[in-house]
PDB file of C-alpha atoms in Angstrom:
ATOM      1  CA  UNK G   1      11.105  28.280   2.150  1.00  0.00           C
ATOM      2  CA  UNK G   2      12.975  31.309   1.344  1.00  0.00           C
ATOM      3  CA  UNK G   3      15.240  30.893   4.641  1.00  0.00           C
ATOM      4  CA  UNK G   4      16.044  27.302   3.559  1.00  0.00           C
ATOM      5  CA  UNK G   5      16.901  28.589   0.162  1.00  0.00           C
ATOM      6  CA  UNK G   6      19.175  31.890   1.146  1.00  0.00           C
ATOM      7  CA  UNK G   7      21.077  29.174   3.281  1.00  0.00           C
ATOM      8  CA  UNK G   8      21.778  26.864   0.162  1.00  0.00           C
ATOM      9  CA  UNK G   9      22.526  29.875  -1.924  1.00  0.00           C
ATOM     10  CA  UNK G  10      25.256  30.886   0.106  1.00  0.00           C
ATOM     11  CA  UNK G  11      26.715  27.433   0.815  1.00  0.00           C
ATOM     12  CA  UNK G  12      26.042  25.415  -2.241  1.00  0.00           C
ATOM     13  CA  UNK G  13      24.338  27.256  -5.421  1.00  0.00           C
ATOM     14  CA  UNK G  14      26.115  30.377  -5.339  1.00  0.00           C
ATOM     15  CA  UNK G  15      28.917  28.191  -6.542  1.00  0.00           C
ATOM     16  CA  UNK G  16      27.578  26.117  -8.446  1.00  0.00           C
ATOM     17  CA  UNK G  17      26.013  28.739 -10.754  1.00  0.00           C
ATOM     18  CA  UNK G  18      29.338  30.791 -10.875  1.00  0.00           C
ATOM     19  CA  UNK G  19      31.128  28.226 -11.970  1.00  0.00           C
ATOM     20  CA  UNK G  20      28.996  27.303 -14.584  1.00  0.00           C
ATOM     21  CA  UNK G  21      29.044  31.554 -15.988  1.00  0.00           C
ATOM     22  CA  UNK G  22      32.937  30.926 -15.674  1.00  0.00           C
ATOM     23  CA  UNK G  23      32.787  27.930 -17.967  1.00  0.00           C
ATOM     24  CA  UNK G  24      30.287  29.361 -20.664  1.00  0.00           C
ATOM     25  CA  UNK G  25      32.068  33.143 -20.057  1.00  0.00           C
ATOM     26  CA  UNK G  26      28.588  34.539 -19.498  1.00  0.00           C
ATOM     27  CA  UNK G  27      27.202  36.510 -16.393  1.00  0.00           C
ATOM     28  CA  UNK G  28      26.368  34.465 -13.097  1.00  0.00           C
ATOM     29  CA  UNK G  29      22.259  34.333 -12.869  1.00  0.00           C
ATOM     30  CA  UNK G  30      21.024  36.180 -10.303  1.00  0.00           C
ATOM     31  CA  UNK G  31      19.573  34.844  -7.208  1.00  0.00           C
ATOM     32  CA  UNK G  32      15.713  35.838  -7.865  1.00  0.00           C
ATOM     33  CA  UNK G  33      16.201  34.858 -11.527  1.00  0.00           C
ATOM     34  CA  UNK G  34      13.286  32.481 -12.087  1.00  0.00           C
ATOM     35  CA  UNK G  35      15.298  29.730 -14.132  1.00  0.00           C
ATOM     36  CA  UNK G  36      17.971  29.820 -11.289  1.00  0.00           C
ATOM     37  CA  UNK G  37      14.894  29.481  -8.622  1.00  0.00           C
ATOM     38  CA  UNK G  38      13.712  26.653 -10.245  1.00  0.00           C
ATOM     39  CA  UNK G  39      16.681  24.702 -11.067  1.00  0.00           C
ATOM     40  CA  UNK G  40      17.955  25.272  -7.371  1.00  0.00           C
ATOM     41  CA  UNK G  41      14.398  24.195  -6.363  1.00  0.00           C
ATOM     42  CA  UNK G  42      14.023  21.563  -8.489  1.00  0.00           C
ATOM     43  CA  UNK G  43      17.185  19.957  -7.157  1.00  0.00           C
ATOM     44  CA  UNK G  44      16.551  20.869  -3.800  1.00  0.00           C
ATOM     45  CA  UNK G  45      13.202  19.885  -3.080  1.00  0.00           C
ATOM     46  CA  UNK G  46      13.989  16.147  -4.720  1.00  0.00           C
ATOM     47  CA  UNK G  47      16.421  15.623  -3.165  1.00  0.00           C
ATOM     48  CA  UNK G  48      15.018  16.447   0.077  1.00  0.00           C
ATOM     49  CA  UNK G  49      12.180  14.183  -0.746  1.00  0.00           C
ATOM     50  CA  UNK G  50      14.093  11.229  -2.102  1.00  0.00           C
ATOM     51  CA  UNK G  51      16.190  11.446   1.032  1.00  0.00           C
ATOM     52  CA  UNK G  52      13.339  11.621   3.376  1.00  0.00           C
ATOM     53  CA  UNK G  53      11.125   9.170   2.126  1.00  0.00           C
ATOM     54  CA  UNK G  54      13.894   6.363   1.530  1.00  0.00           C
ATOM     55  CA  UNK G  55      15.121   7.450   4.822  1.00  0.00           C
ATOM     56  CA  UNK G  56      11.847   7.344   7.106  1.00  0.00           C
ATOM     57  CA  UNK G  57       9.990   4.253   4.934  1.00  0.00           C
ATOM     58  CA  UNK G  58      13.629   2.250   5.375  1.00  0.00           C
ATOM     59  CA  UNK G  59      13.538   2.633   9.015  1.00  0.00           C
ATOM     60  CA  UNK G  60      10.125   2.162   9.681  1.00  0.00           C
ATOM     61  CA  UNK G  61      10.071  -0.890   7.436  1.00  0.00           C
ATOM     62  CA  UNK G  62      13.487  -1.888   9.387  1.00  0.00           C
ATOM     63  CA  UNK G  63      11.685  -1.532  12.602  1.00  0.00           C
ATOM     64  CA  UNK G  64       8.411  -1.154  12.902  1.00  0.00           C
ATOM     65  CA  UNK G  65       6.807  -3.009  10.347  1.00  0.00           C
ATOM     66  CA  UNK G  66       5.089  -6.241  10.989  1.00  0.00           C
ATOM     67  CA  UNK G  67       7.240  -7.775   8.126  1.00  0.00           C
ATOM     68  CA  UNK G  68       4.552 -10.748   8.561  1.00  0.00           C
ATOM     69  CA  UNK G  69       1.811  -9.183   6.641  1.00  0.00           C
ATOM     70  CA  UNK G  70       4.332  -9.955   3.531  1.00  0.00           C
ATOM     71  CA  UNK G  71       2.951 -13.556   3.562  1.00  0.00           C
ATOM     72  CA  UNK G  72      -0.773 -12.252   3.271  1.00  0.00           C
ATOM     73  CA  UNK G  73      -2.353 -13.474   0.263  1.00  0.00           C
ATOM     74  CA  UNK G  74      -3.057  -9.516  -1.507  1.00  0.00           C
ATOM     75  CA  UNK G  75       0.811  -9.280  -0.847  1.00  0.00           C
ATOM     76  CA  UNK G  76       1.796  -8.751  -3.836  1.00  0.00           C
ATOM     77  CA  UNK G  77       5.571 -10.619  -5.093  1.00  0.00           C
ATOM     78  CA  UNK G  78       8.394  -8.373  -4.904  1.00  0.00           C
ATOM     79  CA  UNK G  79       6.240  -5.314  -3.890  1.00  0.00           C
ATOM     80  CA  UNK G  80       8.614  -3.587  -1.347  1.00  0.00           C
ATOM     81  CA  UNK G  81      10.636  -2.932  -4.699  1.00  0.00           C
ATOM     82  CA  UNK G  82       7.790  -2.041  -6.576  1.00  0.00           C
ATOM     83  CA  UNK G  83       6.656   0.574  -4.406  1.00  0.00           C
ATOM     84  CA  UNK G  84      10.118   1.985  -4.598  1.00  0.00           C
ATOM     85  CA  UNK G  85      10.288   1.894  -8.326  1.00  0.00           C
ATOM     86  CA  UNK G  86       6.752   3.452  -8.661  1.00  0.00           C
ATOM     87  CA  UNK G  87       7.919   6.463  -5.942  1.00  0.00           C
ATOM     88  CA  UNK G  88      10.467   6.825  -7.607  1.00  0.00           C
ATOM     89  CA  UNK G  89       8.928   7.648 -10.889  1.00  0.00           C
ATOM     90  CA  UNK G  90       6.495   9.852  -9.481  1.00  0.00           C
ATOM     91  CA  UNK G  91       8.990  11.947  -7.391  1.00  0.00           C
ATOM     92  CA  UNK G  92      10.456  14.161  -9.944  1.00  0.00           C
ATOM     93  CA  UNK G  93       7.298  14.616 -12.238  1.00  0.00           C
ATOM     94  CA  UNK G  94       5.782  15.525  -8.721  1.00  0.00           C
ATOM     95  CA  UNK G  95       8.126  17.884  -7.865  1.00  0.00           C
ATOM     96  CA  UNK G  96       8.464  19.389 -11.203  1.00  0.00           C
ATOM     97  CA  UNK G  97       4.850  20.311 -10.418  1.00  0.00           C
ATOM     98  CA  UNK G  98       5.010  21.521  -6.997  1.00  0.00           C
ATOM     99  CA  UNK G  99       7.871  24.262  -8.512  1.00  0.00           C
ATOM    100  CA  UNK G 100       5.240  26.909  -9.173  1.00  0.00           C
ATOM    101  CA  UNK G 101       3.832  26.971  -5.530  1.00  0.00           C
ATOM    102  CA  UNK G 102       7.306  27.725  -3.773  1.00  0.00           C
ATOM    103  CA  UNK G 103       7.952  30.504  -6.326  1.00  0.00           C
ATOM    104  CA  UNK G 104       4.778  32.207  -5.091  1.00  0.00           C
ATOM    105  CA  UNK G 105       5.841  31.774  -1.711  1.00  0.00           C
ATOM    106  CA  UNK G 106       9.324  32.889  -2.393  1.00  0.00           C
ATOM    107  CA  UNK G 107       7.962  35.796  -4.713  1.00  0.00           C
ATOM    108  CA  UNK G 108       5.735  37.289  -1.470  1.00  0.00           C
ATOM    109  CA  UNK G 109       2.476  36.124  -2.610  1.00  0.00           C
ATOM    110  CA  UNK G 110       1.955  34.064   0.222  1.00  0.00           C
ATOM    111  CA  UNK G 111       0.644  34.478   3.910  1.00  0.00           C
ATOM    112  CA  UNK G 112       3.890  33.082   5.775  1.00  0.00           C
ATOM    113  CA  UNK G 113       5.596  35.632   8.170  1.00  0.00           C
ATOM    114  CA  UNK G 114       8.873  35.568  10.377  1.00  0.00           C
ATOM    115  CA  UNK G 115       8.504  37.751  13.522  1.00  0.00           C
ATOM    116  CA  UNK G 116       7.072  35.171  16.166  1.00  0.00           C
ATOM    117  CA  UNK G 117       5.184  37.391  18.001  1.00  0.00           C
ATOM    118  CA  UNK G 118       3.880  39.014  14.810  1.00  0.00           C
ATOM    119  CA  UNK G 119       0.386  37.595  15.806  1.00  0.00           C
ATOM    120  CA  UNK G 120       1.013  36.561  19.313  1.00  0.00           C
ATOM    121  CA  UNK G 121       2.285  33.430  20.708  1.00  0.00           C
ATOM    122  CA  UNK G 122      -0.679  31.410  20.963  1.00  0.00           C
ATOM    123  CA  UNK G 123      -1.414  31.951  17.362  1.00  0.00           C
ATOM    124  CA  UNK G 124       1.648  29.570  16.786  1.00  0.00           C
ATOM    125  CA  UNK G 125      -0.238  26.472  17.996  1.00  0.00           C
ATOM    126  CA  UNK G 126      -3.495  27.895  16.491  1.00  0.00           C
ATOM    127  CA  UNK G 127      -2.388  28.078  13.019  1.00  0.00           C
ATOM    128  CA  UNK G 128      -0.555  24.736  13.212  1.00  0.00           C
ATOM    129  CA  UNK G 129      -3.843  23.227  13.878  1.00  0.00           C
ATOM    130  CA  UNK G 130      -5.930  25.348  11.153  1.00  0.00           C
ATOM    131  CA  UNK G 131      -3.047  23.546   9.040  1.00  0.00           C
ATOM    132  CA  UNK G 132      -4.057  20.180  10.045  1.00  0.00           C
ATOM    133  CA  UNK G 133      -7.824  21.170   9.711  1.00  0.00           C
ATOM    134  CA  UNK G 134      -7.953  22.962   6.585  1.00  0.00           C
ATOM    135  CA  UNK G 135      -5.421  20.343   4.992  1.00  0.00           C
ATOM    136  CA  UNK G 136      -7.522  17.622   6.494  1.00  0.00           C
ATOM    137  CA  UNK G 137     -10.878  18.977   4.736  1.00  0.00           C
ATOM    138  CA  UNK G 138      -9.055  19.362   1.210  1.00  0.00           C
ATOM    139  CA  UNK G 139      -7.613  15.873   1.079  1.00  0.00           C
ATOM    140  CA  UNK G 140     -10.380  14.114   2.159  1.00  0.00           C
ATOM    141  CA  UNK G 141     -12.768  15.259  -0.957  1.00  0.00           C
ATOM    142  CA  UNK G 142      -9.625  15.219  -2.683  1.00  0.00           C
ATOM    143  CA  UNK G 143      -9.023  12.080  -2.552  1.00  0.00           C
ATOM    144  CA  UNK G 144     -13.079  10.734  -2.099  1.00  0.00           C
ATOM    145  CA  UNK G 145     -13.396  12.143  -5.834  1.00  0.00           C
ATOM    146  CA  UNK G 146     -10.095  10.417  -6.851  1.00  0.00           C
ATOM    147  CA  UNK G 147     -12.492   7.339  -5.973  1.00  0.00           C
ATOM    148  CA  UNK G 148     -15.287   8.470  -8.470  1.00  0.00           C
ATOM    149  CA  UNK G 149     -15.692   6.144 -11.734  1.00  0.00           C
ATOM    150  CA  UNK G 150     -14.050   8.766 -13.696  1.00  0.00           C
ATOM    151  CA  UNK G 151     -11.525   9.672 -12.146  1.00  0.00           C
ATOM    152  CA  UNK G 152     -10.421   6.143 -10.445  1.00  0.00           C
ATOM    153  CA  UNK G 153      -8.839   4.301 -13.494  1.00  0.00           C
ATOM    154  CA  UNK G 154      -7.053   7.656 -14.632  1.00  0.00           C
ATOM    155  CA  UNK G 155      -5.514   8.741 -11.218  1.00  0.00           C
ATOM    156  CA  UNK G 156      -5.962   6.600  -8.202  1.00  0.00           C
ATOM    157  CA  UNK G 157      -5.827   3.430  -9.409  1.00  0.00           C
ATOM    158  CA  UNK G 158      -1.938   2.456  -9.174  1.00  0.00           C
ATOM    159  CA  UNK G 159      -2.055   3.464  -5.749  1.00  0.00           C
ATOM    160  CA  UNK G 160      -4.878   1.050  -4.570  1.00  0.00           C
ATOM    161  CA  UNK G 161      -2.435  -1.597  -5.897  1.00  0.00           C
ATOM    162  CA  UNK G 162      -0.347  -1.741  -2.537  1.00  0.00           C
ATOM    163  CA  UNK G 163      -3.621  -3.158  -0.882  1.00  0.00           C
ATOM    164  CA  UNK G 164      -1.602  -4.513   2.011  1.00  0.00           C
ATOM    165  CA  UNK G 165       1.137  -1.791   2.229  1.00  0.00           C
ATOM    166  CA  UNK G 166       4.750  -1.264   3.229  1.00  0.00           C
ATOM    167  CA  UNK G 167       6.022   1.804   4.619  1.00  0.00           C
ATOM    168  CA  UNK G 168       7.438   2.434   0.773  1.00  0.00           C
ATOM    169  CA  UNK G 169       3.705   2.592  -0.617  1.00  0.00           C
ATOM    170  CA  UNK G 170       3.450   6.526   1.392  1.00  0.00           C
ATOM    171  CA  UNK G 171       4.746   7.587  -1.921  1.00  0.00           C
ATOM    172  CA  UNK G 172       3.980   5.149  -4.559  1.00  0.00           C
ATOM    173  CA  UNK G 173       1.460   6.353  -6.830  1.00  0.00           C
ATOM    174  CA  UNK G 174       0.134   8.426 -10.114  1.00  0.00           C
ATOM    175  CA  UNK G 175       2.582  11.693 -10.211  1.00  0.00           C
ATOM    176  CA  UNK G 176      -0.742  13.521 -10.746  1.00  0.00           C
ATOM    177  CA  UNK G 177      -2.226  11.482  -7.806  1.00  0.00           C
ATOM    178  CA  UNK G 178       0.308  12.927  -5.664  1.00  0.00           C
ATOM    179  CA  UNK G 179       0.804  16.164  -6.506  1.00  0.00           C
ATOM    180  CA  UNK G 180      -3.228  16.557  -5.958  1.00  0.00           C
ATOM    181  CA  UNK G 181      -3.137  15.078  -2.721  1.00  0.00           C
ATOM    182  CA  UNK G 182      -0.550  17.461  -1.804  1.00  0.00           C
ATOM    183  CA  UNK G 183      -1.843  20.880  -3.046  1.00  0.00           C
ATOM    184  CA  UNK G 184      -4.132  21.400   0.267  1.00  0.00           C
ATOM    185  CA  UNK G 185      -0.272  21.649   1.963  1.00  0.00           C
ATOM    186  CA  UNK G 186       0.745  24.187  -0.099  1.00  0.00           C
ATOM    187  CA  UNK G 187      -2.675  25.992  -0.766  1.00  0.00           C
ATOM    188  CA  UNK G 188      -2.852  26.295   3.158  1.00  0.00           C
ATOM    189  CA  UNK G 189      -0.366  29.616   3.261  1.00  0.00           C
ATOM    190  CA  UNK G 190      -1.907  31.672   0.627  1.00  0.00           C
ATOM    191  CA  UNK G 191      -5.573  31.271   2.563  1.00  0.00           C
ATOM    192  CA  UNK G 192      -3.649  31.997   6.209  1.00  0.00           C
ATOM    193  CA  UNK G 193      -0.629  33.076   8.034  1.00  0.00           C
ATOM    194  CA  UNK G 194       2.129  30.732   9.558  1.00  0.00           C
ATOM    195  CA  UNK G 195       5.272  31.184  11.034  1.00  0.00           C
ATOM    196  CA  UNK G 196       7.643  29.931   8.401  1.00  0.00           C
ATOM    197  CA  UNK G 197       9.445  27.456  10.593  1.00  0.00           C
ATOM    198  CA  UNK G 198       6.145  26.239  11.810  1.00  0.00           C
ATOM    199  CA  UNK G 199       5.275  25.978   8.280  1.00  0.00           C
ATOM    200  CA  UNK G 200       8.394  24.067   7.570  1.00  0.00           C
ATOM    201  CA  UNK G 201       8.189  21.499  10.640  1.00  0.00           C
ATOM    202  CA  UNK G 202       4.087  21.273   9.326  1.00  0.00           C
ATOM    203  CA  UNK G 203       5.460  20.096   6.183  1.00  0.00           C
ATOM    204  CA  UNK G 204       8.294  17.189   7.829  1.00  0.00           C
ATOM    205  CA  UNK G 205       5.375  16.000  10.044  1.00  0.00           C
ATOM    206  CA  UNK G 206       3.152  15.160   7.137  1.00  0.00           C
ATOM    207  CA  UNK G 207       5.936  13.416   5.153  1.00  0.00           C
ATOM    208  CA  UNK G 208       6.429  10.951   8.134  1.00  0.00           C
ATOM    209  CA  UNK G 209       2.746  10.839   8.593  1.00  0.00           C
ATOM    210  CA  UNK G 210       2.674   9.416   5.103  1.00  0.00           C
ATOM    211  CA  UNK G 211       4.711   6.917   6.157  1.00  0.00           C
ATOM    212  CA  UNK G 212       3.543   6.161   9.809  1.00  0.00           C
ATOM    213  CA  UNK G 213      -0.218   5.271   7.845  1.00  0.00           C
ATOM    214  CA  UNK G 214       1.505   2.690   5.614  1.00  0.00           C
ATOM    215  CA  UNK G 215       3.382   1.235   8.019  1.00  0.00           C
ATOM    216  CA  UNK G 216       1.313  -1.819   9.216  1.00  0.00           C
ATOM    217  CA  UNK G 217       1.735  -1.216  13.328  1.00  0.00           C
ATOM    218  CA  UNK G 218      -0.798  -0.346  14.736  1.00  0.00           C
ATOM    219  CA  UNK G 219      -0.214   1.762  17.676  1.00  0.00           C
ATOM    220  CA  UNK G 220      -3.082   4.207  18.131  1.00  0.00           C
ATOM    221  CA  UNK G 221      -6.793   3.365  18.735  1.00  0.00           C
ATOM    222  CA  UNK G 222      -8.536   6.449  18.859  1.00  0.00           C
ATOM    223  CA  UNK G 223     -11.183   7.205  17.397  1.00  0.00           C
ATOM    224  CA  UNK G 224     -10.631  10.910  15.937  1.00  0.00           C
ATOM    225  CA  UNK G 225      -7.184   9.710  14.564  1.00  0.00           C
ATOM    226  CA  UNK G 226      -6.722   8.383  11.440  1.00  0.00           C
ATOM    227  CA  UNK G 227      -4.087   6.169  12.020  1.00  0.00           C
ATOM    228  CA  UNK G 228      -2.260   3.094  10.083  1.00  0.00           C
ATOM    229  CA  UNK G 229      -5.290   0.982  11.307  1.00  0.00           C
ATOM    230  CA  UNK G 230      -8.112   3.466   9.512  1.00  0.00           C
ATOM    231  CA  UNK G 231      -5.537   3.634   6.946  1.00  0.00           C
ATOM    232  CA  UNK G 232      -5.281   0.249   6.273  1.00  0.00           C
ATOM    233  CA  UNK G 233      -9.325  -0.444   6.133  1.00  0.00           C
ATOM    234  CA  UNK G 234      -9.191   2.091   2.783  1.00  0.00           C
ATOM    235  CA  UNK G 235      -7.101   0.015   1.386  1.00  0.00           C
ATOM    236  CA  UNK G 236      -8.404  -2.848   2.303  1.00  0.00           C
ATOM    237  CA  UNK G 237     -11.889  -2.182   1.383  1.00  0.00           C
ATOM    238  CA  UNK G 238     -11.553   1.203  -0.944  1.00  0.00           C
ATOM    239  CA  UNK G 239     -14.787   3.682   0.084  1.00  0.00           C
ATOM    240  CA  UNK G 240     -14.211   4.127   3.515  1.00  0.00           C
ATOM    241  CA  UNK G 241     -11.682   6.521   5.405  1.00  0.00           C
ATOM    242  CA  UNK G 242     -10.734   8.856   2.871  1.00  0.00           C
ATOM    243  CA  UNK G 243      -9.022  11.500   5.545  1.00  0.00           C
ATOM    244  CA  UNK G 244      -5.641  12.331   6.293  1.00  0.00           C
ATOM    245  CA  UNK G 245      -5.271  13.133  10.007  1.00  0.00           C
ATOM    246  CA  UNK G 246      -8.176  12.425  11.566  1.00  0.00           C
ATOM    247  CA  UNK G 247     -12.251  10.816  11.290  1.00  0.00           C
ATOM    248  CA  UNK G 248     -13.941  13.702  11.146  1.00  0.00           C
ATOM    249  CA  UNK G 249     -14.669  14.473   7.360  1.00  0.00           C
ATOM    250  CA  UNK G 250     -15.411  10.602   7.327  1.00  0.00           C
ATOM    251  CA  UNK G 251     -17.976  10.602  10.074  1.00  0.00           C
ATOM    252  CA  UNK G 252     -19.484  14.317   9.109  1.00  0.00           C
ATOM    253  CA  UNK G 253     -19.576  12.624   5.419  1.00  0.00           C
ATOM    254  CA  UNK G 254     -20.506   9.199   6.180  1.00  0.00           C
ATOM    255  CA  UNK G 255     -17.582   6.983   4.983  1.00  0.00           C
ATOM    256  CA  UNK G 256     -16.160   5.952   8.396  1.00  0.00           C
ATOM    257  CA  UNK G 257     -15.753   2.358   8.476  1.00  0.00           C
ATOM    258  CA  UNK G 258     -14.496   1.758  11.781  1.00  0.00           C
ATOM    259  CA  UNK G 259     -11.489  -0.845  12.061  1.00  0.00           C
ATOM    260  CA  UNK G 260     -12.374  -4.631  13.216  1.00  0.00           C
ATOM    261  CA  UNK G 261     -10.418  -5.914  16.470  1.00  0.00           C
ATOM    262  CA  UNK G 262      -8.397  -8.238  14.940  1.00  0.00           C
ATOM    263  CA  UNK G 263      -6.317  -4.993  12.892  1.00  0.00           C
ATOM    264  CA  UNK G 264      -5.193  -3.922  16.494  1.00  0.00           C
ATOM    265  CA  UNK G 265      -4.359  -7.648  17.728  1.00  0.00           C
ATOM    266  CA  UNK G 266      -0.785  -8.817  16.017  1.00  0.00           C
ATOM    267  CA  UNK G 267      -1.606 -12.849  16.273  1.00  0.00           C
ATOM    268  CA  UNK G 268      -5.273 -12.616  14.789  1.00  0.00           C
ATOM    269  CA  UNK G 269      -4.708 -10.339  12.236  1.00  0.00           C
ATOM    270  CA  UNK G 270      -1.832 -12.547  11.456  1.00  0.00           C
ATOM    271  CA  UNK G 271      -3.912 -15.479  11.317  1.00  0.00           C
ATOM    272  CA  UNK G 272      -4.933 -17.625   8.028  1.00  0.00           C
ATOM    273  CA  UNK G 273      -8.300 -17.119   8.627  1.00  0.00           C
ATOM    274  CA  UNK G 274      -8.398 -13.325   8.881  1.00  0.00           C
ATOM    275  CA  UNK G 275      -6.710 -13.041   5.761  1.00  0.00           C
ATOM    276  CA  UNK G 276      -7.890 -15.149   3.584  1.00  0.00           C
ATOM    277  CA  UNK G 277     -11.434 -13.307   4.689  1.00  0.00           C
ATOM    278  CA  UNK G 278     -10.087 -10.342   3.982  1.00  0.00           C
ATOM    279  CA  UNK G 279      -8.891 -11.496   0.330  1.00  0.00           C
ATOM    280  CA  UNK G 280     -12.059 -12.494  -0.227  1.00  0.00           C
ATOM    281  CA  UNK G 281     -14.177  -9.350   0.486  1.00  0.00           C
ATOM    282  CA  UNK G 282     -11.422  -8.114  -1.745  1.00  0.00           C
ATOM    283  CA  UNK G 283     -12.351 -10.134  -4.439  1.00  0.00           C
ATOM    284  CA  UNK G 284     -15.790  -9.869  -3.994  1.00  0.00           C
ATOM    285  CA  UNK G 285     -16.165  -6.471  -4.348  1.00  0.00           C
ATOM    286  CA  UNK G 286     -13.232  -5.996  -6.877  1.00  0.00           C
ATOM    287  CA  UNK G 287     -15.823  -6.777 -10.102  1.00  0.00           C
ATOM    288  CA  UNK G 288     -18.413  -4.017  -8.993  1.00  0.00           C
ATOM    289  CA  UNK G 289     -15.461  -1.864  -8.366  1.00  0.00           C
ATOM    290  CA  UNK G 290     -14.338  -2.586 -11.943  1.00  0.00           C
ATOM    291  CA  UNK G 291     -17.598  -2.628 -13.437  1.00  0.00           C
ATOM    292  CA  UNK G 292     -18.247   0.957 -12.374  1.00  0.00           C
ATOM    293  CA  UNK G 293     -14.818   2.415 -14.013  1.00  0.00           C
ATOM    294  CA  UNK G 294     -15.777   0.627 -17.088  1.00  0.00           C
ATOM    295  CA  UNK G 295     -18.997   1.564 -17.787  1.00  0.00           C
ATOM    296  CA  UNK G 296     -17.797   5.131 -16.352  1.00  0.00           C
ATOM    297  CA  UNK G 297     -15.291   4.987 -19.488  1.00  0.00           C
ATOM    298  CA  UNK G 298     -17.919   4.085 -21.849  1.00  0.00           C
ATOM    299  CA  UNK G 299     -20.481   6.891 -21.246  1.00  0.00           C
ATOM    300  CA  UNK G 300     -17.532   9.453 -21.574  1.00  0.00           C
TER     301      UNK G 300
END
């Protein structure tokens, strides 16, 4: 982050923050100065975020979302724009606390190096895939004890309201919710090297990923890749897929629920029938699901 940051100091912030000493006659704060770091940060890293995520959801819901799913029966009215509204609450309470992480990274504390041979070539494409790995791991019991009675109601919850999801629910949930699920990215450089712009190209990937698992096309079959189809049984049916990237954690940990055929085939799972089965498993299993955050609540 800190070659993204010496490039907006020089072209933007170093500006901005002498202009403001010139207009309150004090001294310009220093470029390492922590309330400068986070301010710049702050405005940086949200607006990066608000740009990118109403920039990749908008074209993926422009074209290639099945915009037919809006007529299923757990759509809920007007949700595109309540997805929006509820990212965009989140957003700056979530980047507020992700502040503290890129401080440590721009303070030294972390593992991220420069030189590109610094541990050889291949090392590139190994620690990319640690990334995925080790991130993978985190998220899924992450997010598999967001799902415990306790935690659900608290957390999770607002999330699990996008059951059949637009492209804008990648970022619509609990601030807390979301900056959990995203510590693993962060953690990942203080527990191993990476190159910093394979760090930074790491963390772009997993924004659109975010997206590409909401989006409602369902493109890839494989089994070891938890795609928009995997994605879409969690939220169709709650305990089952928790991971990020891929099946693995789900198999090793028993919570794979493998997608039916009619998620990969556009006309059935477009069909009356299929839905209206879904929305009733839904609401089958919604009063158990209920019943344990309750009672959960009451033995606290």
């Amino acid at each position: 982050m800190d070659v993204v940051m010496a490039y907006l100091d020089t072209y933007v912030f170093d500006s901005v923050y002498n202009r403001a000493a010139a207009l309150t006659s004090t001294e310009p704060l220093a470029r390492n100065n922590l309330v400068r770091q986070s301010l710049s940060l702050f405005v940086f890293i949200y607006s990066y975020i608000l740009a990118f995520y109403f920039g990749t959801a908008g074209l993926s819901y422009k074209l290639i979302y099945d915009k037919t799913q809006e007529k299923h029966p757990k759509f809920l009215p007007r949700q595109r724009f309540l997805e929006m509204a509820c990212a965009s609450r989140a957003l700056p309470m979530i980047t507020v606390m992700t502040i503290p992480w890129i401080l440590g990274e721009l303070h030294g504390h972390s593992l991220v190096y420069k030189e590109w041979d610094k541990y050889g070539y291949p090392y590139l494409a190994l620690s990319a895939a640690m990334f995925i790995l080790f991130t993978d791991f985190c998220i899924y019991w992450i997010h598999r004890l967001e799902h415990h009675p306790l935690v659900y109601a608290k957390c999770h919850k607002l999330h699990h309201k996008w059951i059949v999801c637009t492209p804008y629910a990648s970022h619509a949930f609990h601030p807390l919710d979301g900056y959990l699920q995203s510590i693993p990215y962060h953690l990942a450089v203080f527990v191993f090297p990476m190159h910093e712009y394979v760090y930074l190209a790491l963390f772009g990937f997993v924004n659109v990923w975010s997206v590409m698992i909401h989006d409602g096309e369902y493109v890839a079959s494989n089994a070891l890749v938890n795609g928009a189809a995997h994605h879409t049984v969690h939220h169709l049916y709650f305990n089952y897929n928790y991971g990020q990237f891929t099946t693995l954690f789900d198999r090793m940990f028993n919570s794979y629920r493998k997608p039916s055929h009619e998620i990969y085939d556009r006309s059935r799972r477009n069909s009356k029938d299929v839905q209206n089965a879904q929305a009733q498993s839904i609401d089958d299993a919604l009063p158990s699901l209920e019943a344990s955050t309750t009672s959960a609540k009451k033995s606290q």
